[in-house]
Every structure is written in structure tokens, then in C-alpha cells.
PDB file of C-alpha atoms in Angstrom:
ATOM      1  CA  UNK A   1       0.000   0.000   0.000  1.00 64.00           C
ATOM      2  CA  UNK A   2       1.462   3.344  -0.815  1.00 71.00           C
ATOM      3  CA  UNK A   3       1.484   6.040   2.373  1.00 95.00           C
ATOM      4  CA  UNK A   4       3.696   8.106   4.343  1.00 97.00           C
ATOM      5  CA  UNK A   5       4.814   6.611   7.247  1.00 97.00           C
ATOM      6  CA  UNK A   6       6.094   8.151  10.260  1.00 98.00           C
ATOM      7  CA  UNK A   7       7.912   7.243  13.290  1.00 96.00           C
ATOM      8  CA  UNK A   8       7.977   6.366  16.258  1.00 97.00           C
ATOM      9  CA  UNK A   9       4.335   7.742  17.145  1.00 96.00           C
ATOM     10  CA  UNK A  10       4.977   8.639  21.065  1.00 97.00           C
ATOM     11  CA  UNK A  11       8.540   9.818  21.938  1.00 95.00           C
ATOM     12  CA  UNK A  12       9.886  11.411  25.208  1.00 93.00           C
ATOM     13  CA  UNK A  13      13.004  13.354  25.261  1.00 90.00           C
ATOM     14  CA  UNK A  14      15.291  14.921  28.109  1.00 91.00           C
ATOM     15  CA  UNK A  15      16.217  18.298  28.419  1.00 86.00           C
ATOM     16  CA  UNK A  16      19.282  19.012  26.525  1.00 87.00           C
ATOM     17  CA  UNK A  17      18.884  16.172  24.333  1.00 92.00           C
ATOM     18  CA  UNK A  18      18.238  15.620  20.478  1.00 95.00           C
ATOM     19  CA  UNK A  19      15.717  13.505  19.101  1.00 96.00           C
ATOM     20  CA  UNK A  20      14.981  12.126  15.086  1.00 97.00           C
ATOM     21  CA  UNK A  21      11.464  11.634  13.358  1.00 98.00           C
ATOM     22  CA  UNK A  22      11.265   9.512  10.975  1.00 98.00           C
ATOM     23  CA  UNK A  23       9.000  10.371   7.626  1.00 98.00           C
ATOM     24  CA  UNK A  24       8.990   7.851   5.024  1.00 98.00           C
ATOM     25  CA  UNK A  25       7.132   7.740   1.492  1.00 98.00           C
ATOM     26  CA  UNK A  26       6.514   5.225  -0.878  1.00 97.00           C
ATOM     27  CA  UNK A  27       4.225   7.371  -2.975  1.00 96.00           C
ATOM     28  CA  UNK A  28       6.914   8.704  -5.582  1.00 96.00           C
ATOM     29  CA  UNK A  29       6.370  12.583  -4.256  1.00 96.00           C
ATOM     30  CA  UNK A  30       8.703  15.310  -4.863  1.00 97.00           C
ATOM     31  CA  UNK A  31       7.828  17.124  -1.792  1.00 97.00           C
ATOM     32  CA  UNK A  32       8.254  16.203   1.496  1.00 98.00           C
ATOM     33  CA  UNK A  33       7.012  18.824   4.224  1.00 98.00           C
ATOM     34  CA  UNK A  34       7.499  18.973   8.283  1.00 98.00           C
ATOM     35  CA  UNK A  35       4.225  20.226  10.274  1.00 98.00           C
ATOM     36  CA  UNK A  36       4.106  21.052  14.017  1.00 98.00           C
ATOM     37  CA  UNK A  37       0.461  21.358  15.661  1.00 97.00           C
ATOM     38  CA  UNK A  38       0.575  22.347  19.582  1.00 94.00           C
ATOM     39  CA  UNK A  39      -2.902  21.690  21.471  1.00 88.00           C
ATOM     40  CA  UNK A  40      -5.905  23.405  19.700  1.00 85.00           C
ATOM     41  CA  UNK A  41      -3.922  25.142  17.004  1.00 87.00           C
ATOM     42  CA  UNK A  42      -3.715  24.889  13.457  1.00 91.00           C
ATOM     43  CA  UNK A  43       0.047  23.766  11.294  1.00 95.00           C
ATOM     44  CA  UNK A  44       2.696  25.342  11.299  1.00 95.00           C
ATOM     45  CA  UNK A  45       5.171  24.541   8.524  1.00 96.00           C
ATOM     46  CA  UNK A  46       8.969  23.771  10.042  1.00 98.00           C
ATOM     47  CA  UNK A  47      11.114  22.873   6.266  1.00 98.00           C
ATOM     48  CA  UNK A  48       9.955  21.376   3.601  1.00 98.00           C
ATOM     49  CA  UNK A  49      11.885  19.986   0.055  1.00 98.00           C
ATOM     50  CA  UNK A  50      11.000  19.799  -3.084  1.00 96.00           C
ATOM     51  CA  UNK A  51      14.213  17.648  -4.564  1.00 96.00           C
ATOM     52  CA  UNK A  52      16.857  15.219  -3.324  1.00 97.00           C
ATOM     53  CA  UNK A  53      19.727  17.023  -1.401  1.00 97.00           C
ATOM     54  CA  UNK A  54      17.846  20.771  -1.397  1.00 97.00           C
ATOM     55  CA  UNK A  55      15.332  22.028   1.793  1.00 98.00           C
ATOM     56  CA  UNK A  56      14.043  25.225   2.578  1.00 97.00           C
ATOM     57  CA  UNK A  57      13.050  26.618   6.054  1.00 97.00           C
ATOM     58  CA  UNK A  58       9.538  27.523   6.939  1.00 96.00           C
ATOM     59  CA  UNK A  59       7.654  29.785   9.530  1.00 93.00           C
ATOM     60  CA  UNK A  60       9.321  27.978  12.740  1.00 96.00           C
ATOM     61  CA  UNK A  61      13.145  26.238  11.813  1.00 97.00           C
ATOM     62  CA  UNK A  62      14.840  27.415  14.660  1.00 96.00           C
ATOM     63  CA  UNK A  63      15.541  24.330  16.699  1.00 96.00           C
ATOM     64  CA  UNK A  64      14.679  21.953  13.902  1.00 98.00           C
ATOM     65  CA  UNK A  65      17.055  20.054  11.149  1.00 98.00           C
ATOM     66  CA  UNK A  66      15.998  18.024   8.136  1.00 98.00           C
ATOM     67  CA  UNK A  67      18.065  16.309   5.415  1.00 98.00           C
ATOM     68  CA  UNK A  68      16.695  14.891   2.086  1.00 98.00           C
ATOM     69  CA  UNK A  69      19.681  12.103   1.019  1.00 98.00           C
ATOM     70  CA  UNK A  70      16.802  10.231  -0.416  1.00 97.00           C
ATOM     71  CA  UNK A  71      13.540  10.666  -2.239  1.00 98.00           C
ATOM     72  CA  UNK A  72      11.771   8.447   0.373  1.00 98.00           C
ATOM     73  CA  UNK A  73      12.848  10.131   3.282  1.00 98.00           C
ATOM     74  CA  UNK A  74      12.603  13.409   5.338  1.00 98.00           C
ATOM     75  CA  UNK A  75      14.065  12.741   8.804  1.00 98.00           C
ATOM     76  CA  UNK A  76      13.445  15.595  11.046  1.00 98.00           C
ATOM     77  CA  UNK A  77      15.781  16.111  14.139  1.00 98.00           C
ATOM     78  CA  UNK A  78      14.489  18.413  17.266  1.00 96.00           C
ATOM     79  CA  UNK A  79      18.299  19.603  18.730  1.00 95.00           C
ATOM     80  CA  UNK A  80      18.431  20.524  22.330  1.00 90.00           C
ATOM     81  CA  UNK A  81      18.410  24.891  20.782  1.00 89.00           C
ATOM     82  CA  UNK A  82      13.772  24.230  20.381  1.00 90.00           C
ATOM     83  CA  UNK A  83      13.028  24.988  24.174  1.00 87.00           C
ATOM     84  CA  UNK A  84       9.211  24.203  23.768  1.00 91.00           C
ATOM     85  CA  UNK A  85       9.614  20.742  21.477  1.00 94.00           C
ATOM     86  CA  UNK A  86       6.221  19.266  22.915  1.00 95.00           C
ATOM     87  CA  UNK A  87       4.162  19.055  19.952  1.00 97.00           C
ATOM     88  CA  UNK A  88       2.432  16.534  17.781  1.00 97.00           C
ATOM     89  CA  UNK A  89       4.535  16.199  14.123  1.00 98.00           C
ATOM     90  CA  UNK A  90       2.928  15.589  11.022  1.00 98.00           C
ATOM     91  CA  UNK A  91       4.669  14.962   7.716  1.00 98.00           C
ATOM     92  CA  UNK A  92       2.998  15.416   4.357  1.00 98.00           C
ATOM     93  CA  UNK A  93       4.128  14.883   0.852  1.00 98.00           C
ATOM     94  CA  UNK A  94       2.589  15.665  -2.260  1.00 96.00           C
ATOM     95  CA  UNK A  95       3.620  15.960  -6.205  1.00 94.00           C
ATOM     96  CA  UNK A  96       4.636  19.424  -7.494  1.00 91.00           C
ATOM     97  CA  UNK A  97       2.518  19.388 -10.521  1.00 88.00           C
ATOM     98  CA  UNK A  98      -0.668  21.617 -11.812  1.00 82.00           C
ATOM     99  CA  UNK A  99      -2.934  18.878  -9.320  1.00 84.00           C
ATOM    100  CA  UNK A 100      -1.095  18.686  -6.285  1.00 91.00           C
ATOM    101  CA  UNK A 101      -2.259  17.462  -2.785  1.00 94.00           C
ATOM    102  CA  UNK A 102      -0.774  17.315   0.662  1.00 96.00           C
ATOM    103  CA  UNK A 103      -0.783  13.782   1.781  1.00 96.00           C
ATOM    104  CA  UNK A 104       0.044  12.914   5.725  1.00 97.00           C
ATOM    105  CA  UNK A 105       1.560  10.480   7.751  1.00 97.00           C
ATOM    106  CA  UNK A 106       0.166   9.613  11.160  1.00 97.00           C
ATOM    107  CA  UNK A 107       2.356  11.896  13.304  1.00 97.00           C
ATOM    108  CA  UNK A 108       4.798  11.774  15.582  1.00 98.00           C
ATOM    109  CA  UNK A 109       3.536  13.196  19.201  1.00 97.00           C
ATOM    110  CA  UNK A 110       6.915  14.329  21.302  1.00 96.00           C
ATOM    111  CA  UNK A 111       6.928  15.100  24.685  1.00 95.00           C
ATOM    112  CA  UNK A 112       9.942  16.414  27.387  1.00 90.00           C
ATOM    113  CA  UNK A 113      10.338  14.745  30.186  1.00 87.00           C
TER     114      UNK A 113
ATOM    115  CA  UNK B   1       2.747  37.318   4.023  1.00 80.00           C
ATOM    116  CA  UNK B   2      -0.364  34.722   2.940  1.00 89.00           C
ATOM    117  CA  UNK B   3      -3.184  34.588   5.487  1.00 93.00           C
ATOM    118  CA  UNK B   4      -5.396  31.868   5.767  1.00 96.00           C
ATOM    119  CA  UNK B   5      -8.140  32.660   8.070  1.00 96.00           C
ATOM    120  CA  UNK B   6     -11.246  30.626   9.122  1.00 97.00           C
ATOM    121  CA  UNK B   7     -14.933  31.225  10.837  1.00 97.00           C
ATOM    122  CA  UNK B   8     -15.556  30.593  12.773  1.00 97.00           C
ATOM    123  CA  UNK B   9     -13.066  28.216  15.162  1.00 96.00           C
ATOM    124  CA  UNK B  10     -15.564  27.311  17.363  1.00 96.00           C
ATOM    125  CA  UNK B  11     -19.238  25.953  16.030  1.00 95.00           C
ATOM    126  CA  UNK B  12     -21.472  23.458  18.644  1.00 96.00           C
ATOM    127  CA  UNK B  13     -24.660  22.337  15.877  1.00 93.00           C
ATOM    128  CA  UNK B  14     -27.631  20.023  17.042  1.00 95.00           C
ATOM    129  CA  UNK B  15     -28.575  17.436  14.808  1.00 97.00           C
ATOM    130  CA  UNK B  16     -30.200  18.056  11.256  1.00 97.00           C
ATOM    131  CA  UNK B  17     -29.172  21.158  11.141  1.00 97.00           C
ATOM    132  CA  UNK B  18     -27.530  23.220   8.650  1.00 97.00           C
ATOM    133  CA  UNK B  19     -24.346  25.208   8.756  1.00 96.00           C
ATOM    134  CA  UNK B  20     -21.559  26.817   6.547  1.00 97.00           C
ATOM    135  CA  UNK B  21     -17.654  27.234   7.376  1.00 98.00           C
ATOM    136  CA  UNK B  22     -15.724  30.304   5.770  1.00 98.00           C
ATOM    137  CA  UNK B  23     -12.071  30.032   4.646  1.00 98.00           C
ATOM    138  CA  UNK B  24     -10.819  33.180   3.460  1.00 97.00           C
ATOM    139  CA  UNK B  25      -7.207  33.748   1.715  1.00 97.00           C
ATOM    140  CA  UNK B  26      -5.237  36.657   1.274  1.00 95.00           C
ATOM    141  CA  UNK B  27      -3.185  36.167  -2.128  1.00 89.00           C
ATOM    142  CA  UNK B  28      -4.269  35.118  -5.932  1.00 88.00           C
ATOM    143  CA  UNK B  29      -4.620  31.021  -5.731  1.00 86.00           C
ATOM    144  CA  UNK B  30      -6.812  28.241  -7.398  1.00 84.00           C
ATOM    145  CA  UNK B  31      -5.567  25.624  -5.583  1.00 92.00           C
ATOM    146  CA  UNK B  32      -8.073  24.942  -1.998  1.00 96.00           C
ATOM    147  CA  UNK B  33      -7.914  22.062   0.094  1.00 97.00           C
ATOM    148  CA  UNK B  34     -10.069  20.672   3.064  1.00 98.00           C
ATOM    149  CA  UNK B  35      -9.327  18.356   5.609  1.00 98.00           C
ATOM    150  CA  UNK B  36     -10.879  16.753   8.599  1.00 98.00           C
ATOM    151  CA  UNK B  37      -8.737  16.050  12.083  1.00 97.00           C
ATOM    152  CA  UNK B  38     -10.468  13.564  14.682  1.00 97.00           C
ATOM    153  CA  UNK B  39      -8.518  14.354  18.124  1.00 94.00           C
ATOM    154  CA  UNK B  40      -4.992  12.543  18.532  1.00 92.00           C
ATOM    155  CA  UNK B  41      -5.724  11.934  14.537  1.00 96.00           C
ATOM    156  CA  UNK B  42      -3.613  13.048  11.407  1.00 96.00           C
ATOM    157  CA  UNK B  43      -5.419  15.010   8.560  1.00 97.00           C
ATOM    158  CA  UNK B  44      -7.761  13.443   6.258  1.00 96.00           C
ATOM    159  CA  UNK B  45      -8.022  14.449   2.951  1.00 96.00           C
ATOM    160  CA  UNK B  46     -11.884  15.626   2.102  1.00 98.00           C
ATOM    161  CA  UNK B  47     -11.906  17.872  -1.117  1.00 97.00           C
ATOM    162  CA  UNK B  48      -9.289  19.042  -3.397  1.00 96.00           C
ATOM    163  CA  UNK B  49     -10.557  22.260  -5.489  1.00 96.00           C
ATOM    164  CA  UNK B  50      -8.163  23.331  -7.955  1.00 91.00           C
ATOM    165  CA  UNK B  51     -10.799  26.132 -10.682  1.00 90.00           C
ATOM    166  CA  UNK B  52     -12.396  28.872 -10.073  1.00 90.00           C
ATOM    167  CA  UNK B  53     -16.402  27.982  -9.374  1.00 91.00           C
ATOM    168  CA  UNK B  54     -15.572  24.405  -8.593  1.00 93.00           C
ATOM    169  CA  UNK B  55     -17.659  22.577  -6.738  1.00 96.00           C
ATOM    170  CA  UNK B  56     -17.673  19.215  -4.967  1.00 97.00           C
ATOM    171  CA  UNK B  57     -19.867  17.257  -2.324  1.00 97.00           C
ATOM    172  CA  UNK B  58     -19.399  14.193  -0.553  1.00 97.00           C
ATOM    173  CA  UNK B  59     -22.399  13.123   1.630  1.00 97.00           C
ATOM    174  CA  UNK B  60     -23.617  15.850   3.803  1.00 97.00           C
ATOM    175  CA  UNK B  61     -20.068  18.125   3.189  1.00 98.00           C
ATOM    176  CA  UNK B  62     -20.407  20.334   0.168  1.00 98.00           C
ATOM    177  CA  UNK B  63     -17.240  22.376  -1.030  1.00 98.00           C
ATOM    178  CA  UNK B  64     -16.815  25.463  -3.130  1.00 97.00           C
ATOM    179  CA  UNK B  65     -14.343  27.757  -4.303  1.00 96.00           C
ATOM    180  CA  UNK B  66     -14.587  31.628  -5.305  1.00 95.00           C
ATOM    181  CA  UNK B  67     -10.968  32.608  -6.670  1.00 94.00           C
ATOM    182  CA  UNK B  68     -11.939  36.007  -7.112  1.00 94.00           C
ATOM    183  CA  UNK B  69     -13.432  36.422  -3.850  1.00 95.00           C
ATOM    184  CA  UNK B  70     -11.116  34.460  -2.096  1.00 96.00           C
ATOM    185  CA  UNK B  71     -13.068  32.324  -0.099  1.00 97.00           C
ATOM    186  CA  UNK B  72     -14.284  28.787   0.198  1.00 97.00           C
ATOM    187  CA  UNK B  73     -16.793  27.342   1.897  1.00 98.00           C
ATOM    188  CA  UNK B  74     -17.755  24.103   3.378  1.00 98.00           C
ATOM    189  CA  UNK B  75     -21.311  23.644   3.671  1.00 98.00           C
ATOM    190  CA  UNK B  76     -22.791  21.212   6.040  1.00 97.00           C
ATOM    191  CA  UNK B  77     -26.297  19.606   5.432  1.00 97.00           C
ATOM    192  CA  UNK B  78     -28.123  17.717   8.229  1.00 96.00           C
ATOM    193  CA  UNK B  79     -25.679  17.168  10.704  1.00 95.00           C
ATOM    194  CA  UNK B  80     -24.792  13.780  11.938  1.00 96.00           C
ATOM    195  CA  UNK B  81     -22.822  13.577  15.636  1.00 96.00           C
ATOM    196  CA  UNK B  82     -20.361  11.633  12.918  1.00 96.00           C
ATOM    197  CA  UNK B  83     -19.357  14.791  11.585  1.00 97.00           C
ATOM    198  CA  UNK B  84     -17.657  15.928  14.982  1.00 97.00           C
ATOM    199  CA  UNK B  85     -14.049  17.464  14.157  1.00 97.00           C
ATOM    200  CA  UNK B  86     -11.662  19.888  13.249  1.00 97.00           C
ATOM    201  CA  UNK B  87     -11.868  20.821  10.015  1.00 98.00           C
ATOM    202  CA  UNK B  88      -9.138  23.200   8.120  1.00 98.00           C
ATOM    203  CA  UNK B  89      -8.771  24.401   4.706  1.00 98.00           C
ATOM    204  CA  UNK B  90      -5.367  25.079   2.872  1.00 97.00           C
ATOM    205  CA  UNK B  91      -3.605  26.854  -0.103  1.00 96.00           C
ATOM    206  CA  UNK B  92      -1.016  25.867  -2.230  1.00 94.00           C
ATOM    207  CA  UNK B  93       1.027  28.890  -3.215  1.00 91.00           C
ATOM    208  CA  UNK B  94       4.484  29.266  -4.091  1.00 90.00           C
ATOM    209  CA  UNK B  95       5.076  25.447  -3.222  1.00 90.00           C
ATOM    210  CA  UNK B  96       3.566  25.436   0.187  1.00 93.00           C
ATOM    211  CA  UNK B  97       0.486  24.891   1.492  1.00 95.00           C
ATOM    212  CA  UNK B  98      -1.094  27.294   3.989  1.00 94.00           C
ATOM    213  CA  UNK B  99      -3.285  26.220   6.302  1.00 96.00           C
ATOM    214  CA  UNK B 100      -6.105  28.029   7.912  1.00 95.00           C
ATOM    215  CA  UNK B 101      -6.290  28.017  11.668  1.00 93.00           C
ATOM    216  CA  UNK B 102      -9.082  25.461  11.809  1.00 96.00           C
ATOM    217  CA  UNK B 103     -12.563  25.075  12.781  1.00 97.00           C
ATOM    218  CA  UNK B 104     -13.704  22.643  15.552  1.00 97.00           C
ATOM    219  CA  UNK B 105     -17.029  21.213  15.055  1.00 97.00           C
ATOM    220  CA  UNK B 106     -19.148  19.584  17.441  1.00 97.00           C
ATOM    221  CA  UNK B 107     -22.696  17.780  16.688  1.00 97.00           C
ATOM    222  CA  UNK B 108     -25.145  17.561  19.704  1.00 95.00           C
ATOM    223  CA  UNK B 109     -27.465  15.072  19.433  1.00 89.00           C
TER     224      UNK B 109
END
């Protein structure tokens, strides 16, 4: 079955300490796109990529790292600089053509402890 | 900077009735996307609307899109506690989409 998968779907990190979500796609997307929802709010768009090797920062990249070494996959890392990283994560992909559509993984729900 | 807004956030419906959600942008697009959000729950892909006057309905949601107003609209028709959710719309501009803030729904039976 074609999807975006994400993982883990719970995570707990320490102060101080950087953590890696995993987005996976099997759906042959160009773009690849990092969300973050807190409680009762809408998305908020972290980086997203539209090629292999190339990312570009959205409304909220300080404290956040991506890579793109692969079509497939958009790891996102939260480093110990995001001081409020308790959020739920959603990653979407979609094509980049004329009928483009955001498609999302489960999400990734991260927590400090 | 594009601004998605929707109205309103909040809407508590009883059964059977009727109701409409806004979803107004601030920049030239014909690209509009809904999506529903159960709690705890990723998005959910509901309508894709991608001309000017298009139209599309899918059970008791209706969407529409007015590119030169702006502004879509989810319509609503006899409520069903089933339809309980957050609903947001989005636009794809400049390779991104934009989503709107969101608009939690809640049917009372």
C-alpha cells in the first residue's frame, strides 16, 4: 500500500537532548514537508523539500534540522536549541505538478520529560 | 505574508441542522484544500478544489471555491454527531500549502 509513514508515534526526550522523526514515502512525491500542531492550534510549517539534497526553512526552523539524502525520506531532528519541542509532528508529501495534494503520515507526538 | 483565516473556530450544531464554514485567503490562488482532524488523529483528505467555481460534495459536506473572492466554503447539510471534528482548509502557493487556523465542530445530538 502506498502512504507516508512516520515514526515512532509517542517519543519522550530529556532536556538538553536531540531527538529524530522519521517520515517515510513510498508514494513517488517530490515534496516532502514537516508540520508542528501544539494543542488546539492549526500547522505550522517547520522545512519542507522539493528535490533530493535541497530544503528550505519555513515559519518555525529554529531548533529543527531536516536532510533529504533520499527521495523516500525526510528525517526531522528536534536539537536541544527548540526549548518548547512538545508538539504533535505531522509529515505530508505531495507531487509538485498543476494537481497537487498534501498527503500525511500519522504523526509523531513528542513530549519532554 | 499569505493569510489563511477561518470562521468561525468554534461551532457546537444540534442534529439536522444546517451550517456553513468560511475560509478566506489573502493572495491570488486556485488551488483549496479541506481536511478533517479527529482528536490525537492526522489530517484526512476531504476535497481538493483546484478552478475557479468548482464545486464538490461528498455526503452531507459540500465544497466550493470563489478565486476572485477568495473564499471557500464548506457547507454542512443535516448534521450527523459523525461529523464531529476539526476541520481546516489550505492553499497551495508558491510550493507550500497554507493552512487556515481550523474550525472545531461539534454535533449535539
Amino acid at each position: 500500500d502506498g502512504g507516508i509513514t512516520q515514526s515512532p508515534k509517542y517519543l519522550f526526550r530529556k532536556e538538553g537532548q536531540n531527538v529524530t522523526l522519521s517520515c517515510e514515502q513510498n508514494l513517488n512525491h517530490d515534496a516532502m514537508y514537516w508540520y508542528r500542531q501544539d494543542p488546539g492550534q492549526g500547522l505550522r510549517l517547520i522545512y519542507y523539500s522539493q528535490i533530493v539534497n535541497d530544503f528550505q526553512k519555513g515559519d518555525i526552523a529554529e531548533g529543527y534540522s531536516v536532510s533529504r539524502e533520499k527521495k523516500e525520506s525526510f528525517p526531522l531532528t528536534v536539537t536541544s536549541a527548540q526549548k518548547n519541542p512538545t508538539a504533535f509532528y505531522l509529515c505530508a508529501s505531495s507531487t509538485i505538478d498543476r494537481y497537487t495534494e498534501a498527503f500525511f503520515g500519522q504523526g509523531t507526538r513528542l513530549t519532554v520529560v | 505574508e499569505l493569510k489563511v483565516e477561518q470562521n468561525p473556530l468554534f461551532l457546537s450544531m444540534q442534529e439536522g441542522k444546517n451550517y456553513t464554514i468560511y475560509c478566506n485567503y489573502s493572495t491570488t490562488s486556485d488551488r483549496l484544500y479541506w481536511y478533517r482532524q479527529d482528536p490525537g488523529k492526522s489530517l484526512e483528505s476531504l476535497f481538493v478544489l483546484l478552478s475557479n467555481g468548482a464545486v464538490k460534495q461528498e455526503g452531507r459536506l459540500m465544497a466550493s471555491l470563489d478565486t476572485k473572492a477568495r473564499l471557500s466554503t464548506l457547507h454542512i447539510t443535516a448534521a450527523v454527531h459523525d461529523l464531529s471534528a476539526t476541520y481546516f482548509c489550505a492553499v497551495y502557493y508558491w510550493n507550500q500549502f497554507y493552512f487556515g487556523t481550523g474550525t472545531s465542530l461539534t454535533v449535539i445530538p
